[in-house]
Amino acid sequence: MAHQFPASIRTVGIIGGGPAACTLAVLLTRAGLRVGLWHKSKPTALIVGESLVPAIIPMLRKLGVEDEVRKYSTLKPGATFNLSPEIAFSFFFENLQGLPRYAYNVPRDRFDATLLETAQKAGVKIFAASAEITKVSGTDRVELSPATLAATDGFFSTQPDLIVDATGRLRLLPNLLGIRGIEGQRKDTALFAHVDQTHLDHEGHVHTTRLDRGWSWRIPLPGRVSLGMVVPAEHLPQFGATKEERYDNLLKQDSHLQIVASQAKRVTPVMEYTNYQLVSERMVGANWALVGDTAGFIDPVFSSGLFLGMNGAFLLAEAISAGSEAALLRYESKIKHHLETWHGIVDYWYNGRLFTCFKVGQKRRDTLLVKLIFPHMNKHMGRIFGGAASNSAYSIGLLRFAMKYGLEDENPDEFKVR
Ligand SMILES: Cc1cc2nc3c(=O)[nH]c(=O)nc-3n(C[C@H](O)[C@H](O)[C@H](O)COP(=O)(O)OP(=O)(O)OC[C@H]3O[C@@H](n4cnc5c(N)ncnc54)[C@H](O)[C@@H]3O)c2cc1C
């Protein structure tokens, strides 16, 4: 990527050491900027965001990390959705057009370490500490505290031209500046741990399963399976007082998990997440920008979080290289549009319309109409869920059309997530 940087943005301070932060740091450093990154390690090796989509692979190649990621990851050739013990839909990436025909399931601690090391090798200055940021009173500007600036030992002799918040769901700058996040409607809780084994319909596939209430993911990783449950918050107390009790009891008592994970033994502590749909009202300001989950995040059902975060880092690098306020505002509007589109796509999972439409397509597969339109629809649906076309007006228009008119007389409640 050729960058021409204006004199005004020559130095950038990035806070956070996750995938979005490291991706941005590598791209800006390669383009000749002076980049410092503050990284505070996560308190646990157990990090959500382990299943990738094919559209992330070209980004891994550009960063030069795919070979290393492949060594410790599980190859992901597709995705399976178990809607009931009897009904499943499996999708194979080998049929995707214009995208790699695979993705990976990654142990996140190792994936994050690879990206951080890549940033360091590219010449990013890593500060293994939490940065302290303050608001410049009466302005929209932020700055490093005198102590944080001094601790750079002269790497930044003055304040960096731009400060980027990539602290993930902690949202350091939005909290400091009072920037609202618009949350989604569902109030679910995700409980997440690794187990030793589960049943899998297809090796390497991420398996998404409707539960009695909510849904679960099974992500095969080397030697274990990541198993998470996304459940309405009010449903949980009946399963116990602690998150461990709730996880273990749900595993035993949910009628679908009893079938697919009856032998599973938990091998890690349980992590709990709430609120996972948010779009930040603002993403850029006088001398700051937000990237990755800090800018916004979506429900994890289609494994698109890391793709959105890293793609956001590529877009922000381009905007910084363009070096104008208009470019930064364009970045903001692209990210908002992308997140809002994904919120709509995710709704089709929860309201049952997505798989009701697939069911109709399967039932009618011998009719001329379906024979004619199915390959075209299939191509665009694959590109949306693979990540490549989730911002394409045509593909999304086609999806919306299918969700509106493609259900015939089927009731989507059959596949609704309760
Ligand atoms: C339940 C759940 C399941 C998910 N499943 C998937 C999935 O299967 N696939 C997928 O692609 N995505 C998934 N996601 C989304 C994915 O986890 C995130 O989108 C992704 O991790 C965002 O990357 P990021 O770099 O923006 O932030 P993060 O990965 O959160 O990184 C932020 C980093 O900043 C550091 N930090 C925070 N504060 C400071 C500070 N003050 N100073 C210095 N460092 C700091 C943190 O320690 C952390 O390392 C899931 C999310 C949830 C909630």
Coordinates of C-alpha atoms and ligand atoms in Angstrom, one line a residue:
M1 CA 0.0 0.0 0.0
A2 CA 1.5 3.4 -1.0
H3 CA 1.1 6.1 1.7
Q4 CA 1.8 9.8 1.5
F5 CA 1.7 11.3 5.0
P6 CA 1.0 14.9 5.6
A7 CA 3.4 16.7 7.8
S8 CA 0.6 17.0 10.3
I9 CA 0.4 13.3 11.3
R10 CA 3.9 12.0 11.7
T11 CA 3.7 10.4 15.1
V12 CA 1.0 8.2 16.5
G13 CA 0.4 6.8 20.0
I14 CA -1.8 3.6 20.1
I15 CA -3.3 2.4 23.3
G16 CA -4.0 -1.3 23.5
G17 CA -2.2 -4.3 22.1
G18 CA -4.9 -6.4 20.6
P19 CA -5.3 -7.3 16.9
A20 CA -6.7 -3.9 15.8
A21 CA -4.0 -2.0 17.6
C22 CA -1.1 -4.2 16.2
T23 CA -2.5 -4.2 12.7
L24 CA -2.7 -0.4 12.6
A25 CA 0.7 -0.1 14.2
V26 CA 2.4 -2.3 11.6
L27 CA 0.7 -0.5 8.6
L28 CA 1.6 3.0 9.9
T29 CA 5.2 2.0 10.8
R30 CA 5.7 0.4 7.4
A31 CA 4.5 3.7 5.9
G32 CA 7.2 5.6 7.7
L33 CA 5.4 7.0 10.8
R34 CA 6.8 7.0 14.3
V35 CA 4.4 4.7 16.3
G36 CA 4.4 3.9 20.0
L37 CA 2.0 1.3 21.3
W38 CA 1.0 0.9 25.0
H39 CA 0.1 -2.7 25.7
K40 CA -1.3 -4.1 29.0
S41 CA -1.6 -7.8 28.9
K42 CA -4.9 -9.5 29.3
P43 CA -5.2 -11.0 32.8
T44 CA -6.0 -14.5 31.3
A45 CA -4.9 -16.6 28.3
L46 CA -8.5 -17.3 27.7
I47 CA -9.7 -14.7 25.2
V48 CA -12.8 -14.7 23.1
G49 CA -12.6 -14.2 19.3
E50 CA -11.1 -17.6 18.3
S51 CA -12.9 -18.3 15.1
L52 CA -11.9 -16.3 12.0
V53 CA -13.7 -15.8 8.6
P54 CA -12.0 -16.3 5.2
A55 CA -11.9 -12.5 4.5
I56 CA -9.3 -12.1 7.2
I57 CA -6.8 -14.3 5.4
P58 CA -5.7 -11.7 2.9
M59 CA -5.0 -9.4 5.9
L60 CA -2.9 -12.0 7.6
R61 CA -0.9 -12.4 4.4
K62 CA -0.4 -8.6 4.1
L63 CA 0.9 -8.6 7.7
G64 CA 3.1 -11.5 6.8
V65 CA 1.8 -13.7 9.7
E66 CA -0.3 -16.4 8.0
D67 CA 2.4 -19.1 8.0
E68 CA 3.0 -18.7 11.7
V69 CA -0.7 -18.6 12.6
R70 CA -1.3 -21.8 10.6
K71 CA 1.3 -23.6 12.8
Y72 CA -0.7 -23.4 16.0
S73 CA -4.3 -23.1 14.7
T74 CA -7.0 -25.4 13.5
L75 CA -7.9 -25.2 9.8
K76 CA -11.6 -24.1 9.5
P77 CA -13.1 -25.3 6.2
G78 CA -16.6 -24.1 7.0
A79 CA -19.4 -23.5 9.5
T80 CA -22.3 -25.7 10.7
F81 CA -25.5 -24.4 12.3
N82 CA -27.5 -26.9 14.4
L83 CA -31.0 -25.5 14.6
S84 CA -32.4 -28.6 16.4
P85 CA -31.1 -32.1 17.0
E86 CA -32.5 -33.1 13.6
I87 CA -31.9 -30.0 11.5
A88 CA -28.5 -28.7 10.6
F89 CA -27.1 -26.5 7.7
S90 CA -23.4 -26.8 6.9
F91 CA -21.5 -24.3 4.7
F92 CA -18.2 -25.1 3.1
F93 CA -15.8 -22.3 2.2
E94 CA -14.5 -24.3 -0.8
N95 CA -17.6 -23.0 -2.7
L96 CA -16.7 -19.3 -2.0
Q97 CA -15.8 -17.2 -4.9
G98 CA -13.1 -14.6 -4.8
L99 CA -12.1 -15.5 -1.2
P100 CA -9.7 -18.0 0.4
R101 CA -11.4 -21.4 0.8
Y102 CA -10.6 -21.7 4.5
A103 CA -10.1 -19.7 7.6
Y104 CA -8.6 -20.7 11.0
N105 CA -9.7 -21.2 14.6
V106 CA -6.9 -19.6 16.6
P107 CA -5.8 -19.8 20.2
R108 CA -6.2 -16.1 20.9
D109 CA -3.3 -15.7 23.3
R110 CA -0.9 -17.0 20.6
F111 CA -2.6 -15.0 17.8
D112 CA -2.3 -11.8 19.8
A113 CA 1.3 -12.6 20.7
T114 CA 2.1 -13.1 17.0
L115 CA 0.7 -9.8 16.0
L116 CA 2.4 -7.9 18.8
E117 CA 5.8 -9.5 17.9
T118 CA 5.2 -8.6 14.3
A119 CA 4.5 -5.0 15.3
Q120 CA 7.7 -4.9 17.3
K121 CA 9.7 -6.4 14.4
A122 CA 8.3 -3.8 12.1
G123 CA 9.7 -1.1 14.3
V124 CA 6.8 -0.2 16.5
K125 CA 8.0 0.9 20.0
I126 CA 6.1 -1.2 22.5
F127 CA 5.5 0.1 26.0
A128 CA 4.4 -2.8 28.3
A129 CA 2.3 -0.5 30.5
S130 CA -1.1 1.1 30.7
A131 CA -1.1 4.6 29.1
E132 CA -2.7 7.4 31.1
I133 CA -4.7 9.9 28.9
T134 CA -6.2 13.2 30.0
K135 CA -8.7 15.5 28.3
V136 CA -7.5 19.0 27.4
S137 CA -10.0 21.1 29.1
G138 CA -12.5 23.0 27.0
T139 CA -11.4 21.2 23.8
D140 CA -12.0 17.9 21.9
R141 CA -8.3 17.1 22.4
V142 CA -6.7 14.4 24.5
E143 CA -3.1 14.0 25.5
L144 CA -0.7 11.6 27.3
S145 CA -0.3 12.4 31.0
P146 CA 3.1 14.0 31.8
A147 CA 4.1 10.7 33.5
T148 CA 3.2 8.5 30.5
L149 CA 5.0 10.9 28.1
A150 CA 8.1 11.0 30.4
A151 CA 8.1 7.2 30.5
T152 CA 8.6 7.0 26.7
D153 CA 12.2 8.0 27.5
G154 CA 12.3 10.5 24.6
F155 CA 10.7 8.2 22.0
F156 CA 8.0 10.9 22.0
S157 CA 9.7 14.2 22.9
T158 CA 6.3 16.0 22.5
Q159 CA 2.7 14.8 22.4
P160 CA 2.0 12.4 19.4
D161 CA 0.1 14.0 16.6
L162 CA -2.7 11.4 16.9
I163 CA -3.8 9.2 19.8
V164 CA -5.6 6.0 18.8
D165 CA -7.8 4.1 21.3
A166 CA -7.7 0.4 20.6
T167 CA -8.4 -0.8 24.2
G168 CA -11.3 -3.0 23.0
R169 CA -14.5 -3.1 25.0
L170 CA -12.9 -1.0 27.8
R171 CA -13.3 2.1 25.6
L172 CA -10.8 4.3 27.4
L173 CA -11.2 7.5 25.3
P174 CA -15.0 7.3 24.9
N175 CA -15.3 7.0 28.7
L176 CA -13.0 10.0 29.2
L177 CA -14.7 12.1 26.6
G178 CA -18.3 11.0 27.5
I179 CA -18.9 9.6 24.0
R180 CA -22.0 7.4 24.0
G181 CA -22.2 3.9 22.7
I182 CA -25.5 2.9 21.1
E183 CA -26.2 -0.6 22.4
G184 CA -28.2 -3.4 20.7
Q185 CA -31.5 -4.6 22.1
R186 CA -30.6 -8.1 23.3
K187 CA -29.4 -8.3 26.9
D188 CA -27.7 -11.7 26.8
T189 CA -24.8 -13.0 28.7
A190 CA -22.0 -15.2 27.2
L191 CA -20.4 -17.8 29.4
F192 CA -17.2 -19.2 27.8
A193 CA -14.6 -21.9 28.6
H194 CA -12.6 -24.6 26.9
V195 CA -13.6 -28.2 27.2
D196 CA -11.7 -31.4 26.3
Q197 CA -14.0 -32.6 23.6
T198 CA -17.5 -32.4 22.0
H199 CA -19.2 -34.0 19.1
L200 CA -18.6 -32.2 15.8
D201 CA -20.6 -32.8 12.6
H202 CA -17.6 -31.6 10.5
E203 CA -14.0 -31.4 11.5
G204 CA -12.7 -27.8 12.0
H205 CA -16.1 -26.3 11.5
V206 CA -17.4 -23.7 14.0
H207 CA -20.7 -25.1 15.2
T208 CA -23.5 -22.8 16.2
T209 CA -26.3 -24.5 18.1
R210 CA -29.7 -23.2 19.2
L211 CA -30.2 -24.0 22.8
D212 CA -33.5 -24.3 24.9
R213 CA -32.8 -20.6 25.5
G214 CA -30.1 -18.8 23.5
W215 CA -27.4 -20.4 21.5
S216 CA -23.9 -21.9 21.8
W217 CA -20.7 -22.0 19.9
R218 CA -18.2 -24.9 19.6
I219 CA -14.9 -23.9 18.1
P220 CA -12.4 -26.8 17.6
L221 CA -8.9 -25.8 18.6
P222 CA -5.8 -28.0 18.8
G223 CA -6.4 -30.5 21.6
R224 CA -9.6 -28.9 22.9
V225 CA -12.9 -27.2 22.0
S226 CA -13.9 -23.7 22.9
L227 CA -17.5 -23.9 24.0
G228 CA -19.5 -20.7 24.7
M229 CA -23.2 -20.2 25.6
V230 CA -25.0 -17.0 24.8
V231 CA -28.1 -16.9 27.0
P232 CA -30.7 -14.3 28.1
A233 CA -29.4 -12.9 31.4
E234 CA -32.7 -13.6 33.2
H235 CA -32.4 -17.3 32.3
L236 CA -29.1 -17.9 34.1
P237 CA -29.7 -17.7 37.9
Q238 CA -31.7 -21.0 37.9
F239 CA -28.4 -22.7 37.0
G240 CA -26.4 -21.6 40.0
A241 CA -24.9 -18.7 41.8
T242 CA -21.4 -18.6 40.2
K243 CA -20.5 -18.5 36.5
E244 CA -18.8 -21.9 36.9
E245 CA -22.0 -23.5 38.3
R246 CA -24.1 -21.9 35.7
Y247 CA -21.8 -23.0 32.8
D248 CA -21.5 -26.6 34.1
N249 CA -25.2 -27.0 34.9
L250 CA -26.3 -25.6 31.5
L251 CA -23.9 -28.0 29.8
K252 CA -25.6 -30.9 31.6
Q253 CA -29.2 -29.6 31.4
D254 CA -29.7 -28.0 28.0
S255 CA -31.4 -30.5 25.8
H256 CA -29.3 -29.9 22.8
L257 CA -25.9 -29.6 24.7
Q258 CA -26.8 -33.0 26.3
I259 CA -26.5 -34.5 22.9
V260 CA -23.5 -32.7 21.4
A261 CA -21.4 -32.2 24.6
S262 CA -22.5 -35.0 27.0
Q263 CA -18.8 -36.2 27.5
A264 CA -17.3 -32.7 27.6
K265 CA -15.2 -31.8 30.6
R266 CA -14.3 -28.2 31.3
V267 CA -10.5 -27.6 31.4
T268 CA -10.4 -23.9 32.1
P269 CA -12.1 -21.3 34.3
V270 CA -15.3 -19.7 32.9
M271 CA -15.3 -16.1 31.5
E272 CA -18.4 -14.1 31.4
Y273 CA -19.3 -11.3 28.9
T274 CA -22.4 -9.1 28.8
N275 CA -23.4 -6.4 26.2
Y276 CA -21.8 -7.3 23.0
Q277 CA -23.5 -5.0 20.5
L278 CA -22.4 -1.4 20.4
V279 CA -21.7 1.4 17.9
S280 CA -19.8 4.4 19.2
E281 CA -21.5 7.7 18.5
R282 CA -18.2 9.2 17.4
M283 CA -15.0 7.5 16.2
V284 CA -12.7 10.4 15.3
G285 CA -12.0 13.8 16.9
A286 CA -9.5 16.7 17.0
N287 CA -6.4 14.5 17.6
W288 CA -7.8 11.1 18.3
A289 CA -9.4 8.1 16.6
L290 CA -11.0 4.8 17.8
V291 CA -10.4 1.4 16.1
G292 CA -11.5 -2.2 16.6
D293 CA -14.0 -3.0 19.4
T294 CA -13.5 0.5 20.9
A295 CA -15.3 1.9 17.8
G296 CA -18.0 -0.7 18.0
F297 CA -18.7 -4.4 18.1
I298 CA -21.4 -6.9 17.1
D299 CA -22.9 -10.0 18.4
P300 CA -20.4 -12.9 17.8
V301 CA -22.8 -15.4 16.1
F302 CA -21.1 -15.1 12.7
S303 CA -17.5 -14.8 14.0
S304 CA -17.0 -11.5 12.3
G305 CA -15.5 -9.4 15.2
L306 CA -11.8 -9.8 14.4
F307 CA -12.5 -9.3 10.7
L308 CA -14.3 -6.0 11.5
G309 CA -11.6 -4.9 13.9
M310 CA -8.6 -5.6 11.6
N311 CA -10.4 -4.3 8.5
G312 CA -11.1 -1.1 10.5
A313 CA -7.3 -0.9 11.2
F314 CA -6.6 -1.1 7.4
L315 CA -9.3 1.6 6.8
L316 CA -7.9 3.9 9.5
A317 CA -4.3 3.5 8.2
E318 CA -5.6 4.6 4.8
A319 CA -7.4 7.6 6.3
I320 CA -4.4 8.6 8.3
S321 CA -2.3 8.4 5.2
A322 CA -4.7 10.6 3.3
G323 CA -4.2 12.9 6.3
S324 CA -7.3 15.1 6.0
E325 CA -10.3 15.5 8.3
A326 CA -12.6 14.5 5.5
A327 CA -10.7 11.1 5.2
L328 CA -11.1 10.5 8.9
L329 CA -14.8 11.3 8.8
R330 CA -15.1 8.9 5.8
Y331 CA -13.5 6.3 7.9
E332 CA -16.0 6.9 10.7
S333 CA -19.0 6.6 8.3
K334 CA -17.7 3.4 6.7
I335 CA -17.2 1.8 10.1
K336 CA -20.7 2.9 11.3
H337 CA -22.3 1.6 8.1
H338 CA -20.5 -1.7 8.3
L339 CA -21.4 -2.3 12.0
E340 CA -25.0 -1.3 11.4
T341 CA -25.2 -3.6 8.4
W342 CA -23.9 -6.5 10.5
H343 CA -26.4 -5.7 13.3
G344 CA -29.1 -6.3 10.6
I345 CA -27.6 -9.5 9.5
V346 CA -27.3 -10.8 13.0
D347 CA -31.1 -10.0 13.6
Y348 CA -31.9 -12.5 10.8
W349 CA -30.3 -15.2 13.0
Y350 CA -32.2 -14.3 16.1
N351 CA -35.6 -13.8 14.4
G352 CA -35.3 -17.1 12.6
R353 CA -35.7 -15.7 9.1
L354 CA -32.2 -16.6 7.8
F355 CA -32.5 -20.4 8.2
T356 CA -36.2 -20.4 7.3
C357 CA -35.1 -19.0 4.0
F358 CA -32.4 -21.7 3.6
K359 CA -35.0 -24.3 4.5
V360 CA -37.4 -23.0 1.8
G361 CA -34.4 -23.0 -0.7
Q362 CA -33.7 -26.7 0.2
K363 CA -37.4 -27.8 0.0
R364 CA -37.8 -26.2 -3.4
R365 CA -34.4 -27.1 -4.8
D366 CA -35.8 -29.1 -7.7
T367 CA -38.0 -26.2 -9.0
L368 CA -36.8 -24.2 -12.0
L369 CA -36.9 -20.9 -10.1
V370 CA -34.7 -22.1 -7.3
K371 CA -32.3 -23.8 -9.8
L372 CA -32.0 -20.5 -11.6
I373 CA -31.5 -18.2 -8.7
F374 CA -29.8 -20.5 -6.1
P375 CA -26.2 -20.4 -7.5
H376 CA -26.4 -16.6 -7.6
M377 CA -27.8 -16.3 -4.1
N378 CA -25.4 -18.8 -2.8
K379 CA -22.5 -16.9 -4.2
H380 CA -23.6 -13.6 -2.5
M381 CA -24.6 -15.2 0.8
G382 CA -21.2 -16.9 1.0
R383 CA -19.4 -13.7 0.3
I384 CA -21.4 -11.9 3.0
F385 CA -20.8 -14.4 5.7
G386 CA -17.2 -15.0 4.6
G387 CA -16.7 -11.2 5.2
A388 CA -16.0 -10.1 1.7
A389 CA -19.3 -8.6 0.7
S390 CA -20.8 -7.6 4.1
N391 CA -20.3 -4.0 2.9
S392 CA -21.6 -4.6 -0.7
A393 CA -24.9 -2.8 -1.4
Y394 CA -25.9 -5.4 -4.0
S395 CA -25.2 -8.5 -1.8
I396 CA -26.9 -7.0 1.2
G397 CA -29.8 -5.8 -0.9
L398 CA -30.2 -9.4 -2.1
L399 CA -30.1 -10.8 1.4
R400 CA -32.7 -8.3 2.6
F401 CA -34.9 -9.2 -0.4
A402 CA -34.6 -12.9 0.4
M403 CA -35.4 -12.3 4.1
K404 CA -38.5 -10.3 3.1
Y405 CA -39.9 -12.4 0.3
G406 CA -38.2 -15.8 0.4
L407 CA -40.0 -17.4 3.4
E408 CA -43.1 -18.4 1.5
D409 CA -45.6 -19.6 4.0
E410 CA -43.0 -20.9 6.5
N411 CA -43.2 -19.5 10.0
P412 CA -39.7 -18.2 11.1
D413 CA -40.5 -18.8 14.7
E414 CA -39.5 -22.4 14.2
F415 CA -35.9 -21.2 14.1
K416 CA -36.1 -18.2 16.3
V417 CA -33.5 -17.9 19.1
R418 CA -35.5 -17.7 22.3
Ligands
LIG1 C1 -18.6 -13.6 23.6 C2 -17.8 -13.2 22.4 C3 -17.4 -14.1 21.4 C4 -16.6 -13.7 20.3 N1 -16.3 -14.6 19.3 C5 -15.6 -14.1 18.2 C6 -15.2 -15.0 17.2 O1 -15.5 -16.3 17.3 N2 -14.6 -14.5 16.1 C7 -14.3 -13.2 16.0 O2 -13.7 -12.8 15.0 N3 -14.6 -12.4 17.0 C8 -15.3 -12.8 18.1 N4 -15.5 -11.9 19.1 C9 -15.1 -10.5 19.0 C10 -13.6 -10.3 19.2 O3 -13.3 -10.9 20.4 C11 -13.2 -8.9 19.2 O4 -13.9 -8.2 18.1 C12 -11.7 -8.6 19.0 O5 -11.0 -9.2 20.1 C13 -11.5 -7.1 19.0 O6 -10.1 -6.8 18.9 P1 -9.5 -5.5 19.4 O7 -8.1 -5.4 19.0 O8 -10.4 -4.3 19.0 O9 -9.7 -5.5 21.0 P2 -9.1 -6.6 22.1 O10 -8.9 -7.9 21.5 O11 -10.1 -6.5 23.2 O12 -7.7 -5.9 22.5 C14 -7.6 -4.8 23.3 C15 -6.3 -4.9 24.1 O13 -6.0 -3.6 24.7 C16 -5.5 -3.9 26.0 N5 -5.8 -2.7 26.9 C17 -7.0 -2.4 27.4 N6 -6.8 -1.2 28.1 C18 -5.5 -0.9 28.0 C19 -4.8 0.3 28.5 N7 -5.4 1.2 29.2 N8 -3.5 0.3 28.2 C20 -2.9 -0.6 27.4 N9 -3.5 -1.7 26.9 C21 -4.8 -1.8 27.2 C22 -6.2 -5.2 26.4 O14 -5.5 -5.8 27.4 C23 -6.2 -5.9 25.1 O15 -5.1 -6.7 24.9 C24 -16.3 -12.3 20.2 C25 -16.6 -11.4 21.2 C26 -17.4 -11.8 22.3 C27 -17.7 -10.9 23.4

